[in-house]
mmCIF file of C-alpha atoms in Angstrom:
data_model
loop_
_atom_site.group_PDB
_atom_site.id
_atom_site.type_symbol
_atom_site.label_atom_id
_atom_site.label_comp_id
_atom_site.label_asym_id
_atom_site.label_seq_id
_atom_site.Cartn_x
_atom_site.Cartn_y
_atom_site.Cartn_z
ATOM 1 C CA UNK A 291 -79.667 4.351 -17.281
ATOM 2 C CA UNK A 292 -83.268 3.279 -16.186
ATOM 3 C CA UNK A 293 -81.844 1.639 -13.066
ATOM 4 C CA UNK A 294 -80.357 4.836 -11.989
ATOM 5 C CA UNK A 295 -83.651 6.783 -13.123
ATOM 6 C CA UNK A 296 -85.890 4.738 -11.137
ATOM 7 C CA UNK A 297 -83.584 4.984 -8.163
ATOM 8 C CA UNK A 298 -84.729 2.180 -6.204
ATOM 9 C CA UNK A 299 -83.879 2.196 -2.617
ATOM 10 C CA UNK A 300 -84.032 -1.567 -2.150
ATOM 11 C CA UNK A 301 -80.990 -1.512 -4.212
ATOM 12 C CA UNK A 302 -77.298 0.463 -4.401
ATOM 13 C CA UNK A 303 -77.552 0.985 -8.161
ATOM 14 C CA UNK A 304 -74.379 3.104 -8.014
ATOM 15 C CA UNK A 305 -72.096 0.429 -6.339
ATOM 16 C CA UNK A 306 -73.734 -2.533 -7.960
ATOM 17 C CA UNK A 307 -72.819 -0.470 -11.782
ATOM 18 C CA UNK A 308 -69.024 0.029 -10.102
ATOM 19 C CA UNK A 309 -68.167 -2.992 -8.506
ATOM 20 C CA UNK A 310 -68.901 -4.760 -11.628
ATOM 21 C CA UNK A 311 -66.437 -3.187 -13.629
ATOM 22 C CA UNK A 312 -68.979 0.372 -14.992
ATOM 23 C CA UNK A 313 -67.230 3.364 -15.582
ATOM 24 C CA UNK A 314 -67.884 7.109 -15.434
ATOM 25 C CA UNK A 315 -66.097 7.327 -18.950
ATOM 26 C CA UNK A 316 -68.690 4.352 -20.401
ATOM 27 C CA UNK A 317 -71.644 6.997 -19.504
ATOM 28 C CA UNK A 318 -69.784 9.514 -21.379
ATOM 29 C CA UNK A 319 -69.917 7.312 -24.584
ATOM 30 C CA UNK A 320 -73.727 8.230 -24.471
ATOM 31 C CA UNK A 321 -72.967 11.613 -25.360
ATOM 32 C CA UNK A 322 -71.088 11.408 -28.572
ATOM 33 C CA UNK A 323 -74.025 12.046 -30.360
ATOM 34 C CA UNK A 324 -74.414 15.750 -31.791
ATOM 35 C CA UNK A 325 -78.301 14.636 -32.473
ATOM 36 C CA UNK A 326 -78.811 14.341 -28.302
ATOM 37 C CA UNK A 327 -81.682 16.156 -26.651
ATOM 38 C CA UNK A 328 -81.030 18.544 -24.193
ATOM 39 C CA UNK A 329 -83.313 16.272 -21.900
ATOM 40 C CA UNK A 330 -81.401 12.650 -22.720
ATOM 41 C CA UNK A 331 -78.163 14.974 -22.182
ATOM 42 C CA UNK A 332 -79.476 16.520 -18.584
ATOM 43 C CA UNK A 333 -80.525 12.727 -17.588
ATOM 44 C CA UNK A 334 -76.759 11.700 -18.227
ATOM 45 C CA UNK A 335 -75.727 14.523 -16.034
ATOM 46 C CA UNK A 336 -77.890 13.491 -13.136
ATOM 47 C CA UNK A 337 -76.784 10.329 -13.522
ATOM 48 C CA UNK A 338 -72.982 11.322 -13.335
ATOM 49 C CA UNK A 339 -74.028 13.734 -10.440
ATOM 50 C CA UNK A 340 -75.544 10.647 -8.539
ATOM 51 C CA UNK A 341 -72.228 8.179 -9.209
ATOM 52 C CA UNK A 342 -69.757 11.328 -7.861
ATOM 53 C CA UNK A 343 -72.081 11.817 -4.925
ATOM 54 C CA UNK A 344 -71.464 8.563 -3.803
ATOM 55 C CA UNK A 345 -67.364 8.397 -4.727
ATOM 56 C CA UNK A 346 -67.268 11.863 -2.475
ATOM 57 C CA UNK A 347 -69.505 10.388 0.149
ATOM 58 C CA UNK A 348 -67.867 6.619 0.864
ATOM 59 C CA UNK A 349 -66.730 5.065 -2.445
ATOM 60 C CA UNK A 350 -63.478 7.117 -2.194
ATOM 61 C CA UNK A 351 -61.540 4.037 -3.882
ATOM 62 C CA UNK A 352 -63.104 5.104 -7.413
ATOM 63 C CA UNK A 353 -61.751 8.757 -6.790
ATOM 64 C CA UNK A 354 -58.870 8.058 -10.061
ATOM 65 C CA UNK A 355 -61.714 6.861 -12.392
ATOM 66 C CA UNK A 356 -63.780 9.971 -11.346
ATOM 67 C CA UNK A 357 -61.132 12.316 -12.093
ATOM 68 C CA UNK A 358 -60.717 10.396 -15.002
ATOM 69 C CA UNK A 359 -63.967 10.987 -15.784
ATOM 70 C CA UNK A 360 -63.768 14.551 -15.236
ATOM 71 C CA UNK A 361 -60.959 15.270 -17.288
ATOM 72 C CA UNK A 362 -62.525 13.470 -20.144
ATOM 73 C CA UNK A 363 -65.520 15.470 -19.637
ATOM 74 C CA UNK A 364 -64.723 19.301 -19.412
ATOM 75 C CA UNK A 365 -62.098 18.568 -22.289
ATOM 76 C CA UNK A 366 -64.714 16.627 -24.750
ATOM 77 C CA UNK A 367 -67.794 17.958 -23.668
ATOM 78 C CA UNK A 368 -67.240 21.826 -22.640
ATOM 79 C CA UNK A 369 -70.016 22.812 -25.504
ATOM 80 C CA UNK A 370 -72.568 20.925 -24.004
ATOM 81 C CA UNK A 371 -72.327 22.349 -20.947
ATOM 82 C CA UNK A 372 -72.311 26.181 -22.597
ATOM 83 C CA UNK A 373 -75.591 24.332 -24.458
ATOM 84 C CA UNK A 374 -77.108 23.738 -20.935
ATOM 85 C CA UNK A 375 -76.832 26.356 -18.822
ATOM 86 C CA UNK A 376 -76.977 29.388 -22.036
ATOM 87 C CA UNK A 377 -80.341 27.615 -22.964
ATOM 88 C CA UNK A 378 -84.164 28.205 -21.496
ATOM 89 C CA UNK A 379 -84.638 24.937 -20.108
ATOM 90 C CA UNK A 380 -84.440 25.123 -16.044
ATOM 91 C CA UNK A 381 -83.878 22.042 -15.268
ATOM 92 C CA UNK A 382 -81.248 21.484 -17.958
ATOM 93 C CA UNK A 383 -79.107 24.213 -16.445
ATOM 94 C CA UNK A 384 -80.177 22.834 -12.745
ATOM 95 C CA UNK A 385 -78.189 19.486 -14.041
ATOM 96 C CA UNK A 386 -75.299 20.641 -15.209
ATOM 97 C CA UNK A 387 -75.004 23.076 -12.400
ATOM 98 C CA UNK A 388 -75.113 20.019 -9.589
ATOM 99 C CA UNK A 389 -73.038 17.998 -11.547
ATOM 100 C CA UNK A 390 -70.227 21.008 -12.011
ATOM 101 C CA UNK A 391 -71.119 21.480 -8.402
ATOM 102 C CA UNK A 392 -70.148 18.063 -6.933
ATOM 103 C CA UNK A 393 -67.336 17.607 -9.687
ATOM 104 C CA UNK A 394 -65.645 20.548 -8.128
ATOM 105 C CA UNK A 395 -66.010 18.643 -4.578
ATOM 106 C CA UNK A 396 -64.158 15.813 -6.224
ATOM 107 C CA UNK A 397 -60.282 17.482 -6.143
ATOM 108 C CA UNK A 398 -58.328 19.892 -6.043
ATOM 109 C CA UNK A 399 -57.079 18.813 -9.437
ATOM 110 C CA UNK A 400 -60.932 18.754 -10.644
ATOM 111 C CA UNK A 401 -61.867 21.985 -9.393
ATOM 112 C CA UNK A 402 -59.052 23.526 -11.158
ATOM 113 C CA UNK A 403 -60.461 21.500 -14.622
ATOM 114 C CA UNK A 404 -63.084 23.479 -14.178
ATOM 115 C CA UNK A 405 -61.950 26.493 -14.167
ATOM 116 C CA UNK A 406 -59.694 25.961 -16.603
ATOM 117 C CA UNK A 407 -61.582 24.255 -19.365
ATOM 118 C CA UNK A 408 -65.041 25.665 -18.711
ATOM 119 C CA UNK A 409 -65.179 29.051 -20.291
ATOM 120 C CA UNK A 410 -67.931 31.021 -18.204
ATOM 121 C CA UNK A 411 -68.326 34.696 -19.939
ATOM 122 C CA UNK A 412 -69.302 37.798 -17.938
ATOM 123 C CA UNK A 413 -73.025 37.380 -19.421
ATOM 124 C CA UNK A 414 -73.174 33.970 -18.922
ATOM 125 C CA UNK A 415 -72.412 34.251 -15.104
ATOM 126 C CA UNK A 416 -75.260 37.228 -14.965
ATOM 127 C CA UNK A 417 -77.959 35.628 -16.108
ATOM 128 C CA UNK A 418 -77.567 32.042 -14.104
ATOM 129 C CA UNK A 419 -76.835 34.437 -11.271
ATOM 130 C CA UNK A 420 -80.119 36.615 -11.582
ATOM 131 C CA UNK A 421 -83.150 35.703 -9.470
ATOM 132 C CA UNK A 422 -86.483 36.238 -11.735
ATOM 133 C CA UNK A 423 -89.020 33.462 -10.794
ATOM 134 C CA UNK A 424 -89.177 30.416 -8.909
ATOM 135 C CA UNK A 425 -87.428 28.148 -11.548
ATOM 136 C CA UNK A 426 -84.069 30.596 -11.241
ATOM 137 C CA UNK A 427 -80.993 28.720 -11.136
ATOM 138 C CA UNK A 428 -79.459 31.582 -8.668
ATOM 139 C CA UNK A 429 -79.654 29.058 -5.634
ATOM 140 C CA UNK A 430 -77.822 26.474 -7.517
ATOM 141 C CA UNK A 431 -75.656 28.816 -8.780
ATOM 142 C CA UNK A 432 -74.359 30.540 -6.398
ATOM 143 C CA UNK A 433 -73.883 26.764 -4.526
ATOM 144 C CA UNK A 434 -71.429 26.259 -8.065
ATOM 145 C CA UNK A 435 -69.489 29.083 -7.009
ATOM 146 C CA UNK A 436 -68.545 28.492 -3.345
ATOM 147 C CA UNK A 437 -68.032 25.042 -3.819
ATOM 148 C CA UNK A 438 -64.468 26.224 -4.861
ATOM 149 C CA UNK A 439 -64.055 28.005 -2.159
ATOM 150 C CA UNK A 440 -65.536 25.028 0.340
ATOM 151 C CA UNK A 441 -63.111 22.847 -1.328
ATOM 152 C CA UNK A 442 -60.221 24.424 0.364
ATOM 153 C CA UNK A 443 -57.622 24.190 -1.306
ATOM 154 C CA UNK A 444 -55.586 27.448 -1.521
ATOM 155 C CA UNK A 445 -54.887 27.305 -4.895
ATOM 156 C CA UNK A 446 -57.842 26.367 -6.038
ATOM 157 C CA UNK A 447 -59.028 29.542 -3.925
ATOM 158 C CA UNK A 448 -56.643 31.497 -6.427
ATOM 159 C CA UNK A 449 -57.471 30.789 -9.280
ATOM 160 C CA UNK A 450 -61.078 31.233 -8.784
ATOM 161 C CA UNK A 451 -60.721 34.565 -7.206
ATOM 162 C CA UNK A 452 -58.355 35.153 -10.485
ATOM 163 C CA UNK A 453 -61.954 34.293 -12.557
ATOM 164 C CA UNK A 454 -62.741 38.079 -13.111
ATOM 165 C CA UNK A 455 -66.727 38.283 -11.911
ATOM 166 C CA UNK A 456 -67.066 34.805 -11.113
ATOM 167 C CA UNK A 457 -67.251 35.359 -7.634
ATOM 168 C CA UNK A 458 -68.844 38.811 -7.524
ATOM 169 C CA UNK A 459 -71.467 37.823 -9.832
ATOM 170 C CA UNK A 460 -73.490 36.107 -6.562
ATOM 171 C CA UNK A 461 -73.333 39.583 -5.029
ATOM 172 C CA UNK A 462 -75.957 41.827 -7.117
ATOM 173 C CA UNK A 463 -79.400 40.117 -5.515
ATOM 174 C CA UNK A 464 -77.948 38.849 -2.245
ATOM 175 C CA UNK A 465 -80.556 41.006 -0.400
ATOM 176 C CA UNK A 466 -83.718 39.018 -1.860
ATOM 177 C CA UNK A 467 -82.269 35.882 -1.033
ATOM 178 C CA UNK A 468 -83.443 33.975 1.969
ATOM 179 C CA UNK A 469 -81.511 33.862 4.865
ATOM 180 C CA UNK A 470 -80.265 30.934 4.456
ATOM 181 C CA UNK A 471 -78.406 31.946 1.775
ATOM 182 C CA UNK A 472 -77.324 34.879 2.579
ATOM 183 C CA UNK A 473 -75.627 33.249 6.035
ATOM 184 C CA UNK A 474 -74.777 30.294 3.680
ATOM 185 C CA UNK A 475 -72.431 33.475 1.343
ATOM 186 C CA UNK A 476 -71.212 35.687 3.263
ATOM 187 C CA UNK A 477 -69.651 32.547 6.442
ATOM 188 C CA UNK A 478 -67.890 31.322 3.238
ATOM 189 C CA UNK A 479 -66.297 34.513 1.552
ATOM 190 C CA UNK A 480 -65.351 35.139 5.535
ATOM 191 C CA UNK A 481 -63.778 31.938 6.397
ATOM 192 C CA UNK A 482 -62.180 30.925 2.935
ATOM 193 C CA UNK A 483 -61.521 34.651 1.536
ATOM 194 C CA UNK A 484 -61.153 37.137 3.805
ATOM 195 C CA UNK A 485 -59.825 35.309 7.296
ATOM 196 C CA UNK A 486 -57.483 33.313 4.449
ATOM 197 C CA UNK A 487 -53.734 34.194 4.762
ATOM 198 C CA UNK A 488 -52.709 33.173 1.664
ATOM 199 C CA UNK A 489 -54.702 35.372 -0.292
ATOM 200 C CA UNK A 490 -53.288 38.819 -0.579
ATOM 201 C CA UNK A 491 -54.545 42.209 0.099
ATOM 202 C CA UNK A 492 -54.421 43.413 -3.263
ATOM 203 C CA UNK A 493 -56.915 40.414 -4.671
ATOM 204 C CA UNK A 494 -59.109 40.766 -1.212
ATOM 205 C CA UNK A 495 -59.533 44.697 -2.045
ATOM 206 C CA UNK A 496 -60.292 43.423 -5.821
ATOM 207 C CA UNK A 497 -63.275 41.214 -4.931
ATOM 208 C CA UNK A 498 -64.321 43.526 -1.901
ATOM 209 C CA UNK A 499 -64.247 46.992 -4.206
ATOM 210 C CA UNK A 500 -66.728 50.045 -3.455
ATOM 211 C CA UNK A 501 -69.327 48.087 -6.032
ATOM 212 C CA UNK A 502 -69.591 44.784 -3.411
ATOM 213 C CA UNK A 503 -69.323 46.914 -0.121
ATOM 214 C CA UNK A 504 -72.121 48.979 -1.311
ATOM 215 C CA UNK A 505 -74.246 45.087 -2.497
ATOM 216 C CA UNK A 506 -73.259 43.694 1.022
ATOM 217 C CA UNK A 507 -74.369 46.792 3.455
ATOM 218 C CA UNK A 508 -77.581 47.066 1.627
ATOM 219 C CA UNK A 509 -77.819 43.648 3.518
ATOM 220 C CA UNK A 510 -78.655 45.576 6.718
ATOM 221 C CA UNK A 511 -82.392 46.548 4.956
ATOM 222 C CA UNK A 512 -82.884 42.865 4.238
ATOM 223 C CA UNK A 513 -86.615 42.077 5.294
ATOM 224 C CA UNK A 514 -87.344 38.484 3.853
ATOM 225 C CA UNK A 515 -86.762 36.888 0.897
ATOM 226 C CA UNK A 516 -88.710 38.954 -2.032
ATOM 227 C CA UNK A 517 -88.394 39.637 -5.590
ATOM 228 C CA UNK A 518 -86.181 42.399 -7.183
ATOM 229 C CA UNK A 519 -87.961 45.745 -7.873
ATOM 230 C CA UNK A 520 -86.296 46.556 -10.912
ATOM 231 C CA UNK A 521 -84.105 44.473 -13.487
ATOM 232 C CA UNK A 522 -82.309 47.985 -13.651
ATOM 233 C CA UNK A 523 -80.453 47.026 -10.417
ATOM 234 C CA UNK A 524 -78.921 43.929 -12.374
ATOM 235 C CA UNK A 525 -77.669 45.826 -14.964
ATOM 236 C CA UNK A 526 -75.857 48.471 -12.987
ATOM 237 C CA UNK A 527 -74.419 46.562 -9.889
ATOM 238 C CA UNK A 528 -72.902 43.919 -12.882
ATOM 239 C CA UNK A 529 -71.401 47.004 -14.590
ATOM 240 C CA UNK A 530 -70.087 48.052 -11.761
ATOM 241 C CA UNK A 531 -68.358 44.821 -10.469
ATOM 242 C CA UNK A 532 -66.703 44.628 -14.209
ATOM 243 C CA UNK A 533 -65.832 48.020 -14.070
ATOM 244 C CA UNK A 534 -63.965 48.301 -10.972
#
């Protein structure tokens, strides 16, 4: 765990632990114990994050054991990540959101463990989506949720879009992002949702209702990246995208 904490460029740490014989599922053995912090727990996320950065990247030959290692995770370990990201620590939540991020890069198959085992309530979704200083997780949030739709897969498209609010919950704020961001959003819902024939109509008009069209052509008053006004705005364009 050091070794990967110090990160030392004159050596591949991550190949060096696989090629002799270390496994994503060993790491997970660290966090059987209830007593963790939620600081040892977030360094045992970046270090997962750093192994399935590389597998993605060019060690696709561990690809089983990382899937493994997914499975294992999001069906042992979904409590820990509900402790992370419903808990005040920023860069807790920033770990487990960039290690849900590149999981879901992984697969198919992992991207749908995701969405199947990790159980992310309408609140939940609000309040890593909300933008209120500069420690917000919004950015990586909102990376967490496209990354399903980057994957590709059409199915995996599906059942994300099937995720009541999960998608729409990036919406509400998209005019005080930068516009980066905001390029980064809407090039993905257009290539991967909308332009995507094997999504129907009726779930395209379901994500796209009056509530998101009214978010997305406020868009046209952007004028730099800025803080929200009023936390009122929060609270009524989420109502609305639950509503609807």
């Amino acid at each position: 765990m050091q070794a990967f904490r110090e990160n030392n460029s004159e050596h591949d740490v991550v190949l060096e632990y696989l090629e002799a014989g270390g496994t994503g599922e060993e790491i997970l053995l660290l966090l059987g114990n209830e007593n963790r912090s939620i600081e040892d727990i977030s360094v045992i996320f970046n270090v997962l994050q750093c192994i399935f950065i590389r597998i993605v990247t060019d060690l696709s030959s561990y690809l089983p054991d990382a899937e493994e290692t997914s499975k294992c995770l999001l069906q042992s370990h979904t409590t820990t990540f509900h402790r992370l990201l419903g808990g005040s620590s920023y860069s807790a939540k920033k770990a487990a959101l960039k290690l849900l991020t590149v999981m879901s890069t992984l697969s198919a198959k992992v991207a749908k463990y995701i969405l199947t085992y990790l159980k992310l309530n309408f609140n939940l979704t609000f309040k890593l989506a909300k933008e209120e200083n500069q420690n917000s997780t919004r950015r990586h949030f909102i990376h967490f949720v496209l990354s399903f739709l980057i994957e590709g897969s059409s199915s995996v498209i599906k059942l994300m879009l099937d995720k009541t609010g999960l998608l729409k919950s990036i919406f509400p704020g998209l005019v005080y992002d930068s516009a980066e961001t905001i390029e980064l959003v809407l090039m993905t819902i257009k290539k991967y949702v909308l332009e995507n024939p094997a999504i129907s109509k009726t779930t395209k008009l379901h994500v796209f209702n009056s509530t998101t069209l009214r978010i997305l052509f406020e868009l046209f008053n952007w004028r730099g990246r800025h803080k929200p006004v009023k936390k009122k705005f929060w609270k009524n364009s989420s109502e609305g995208a639950t509503n609807e």
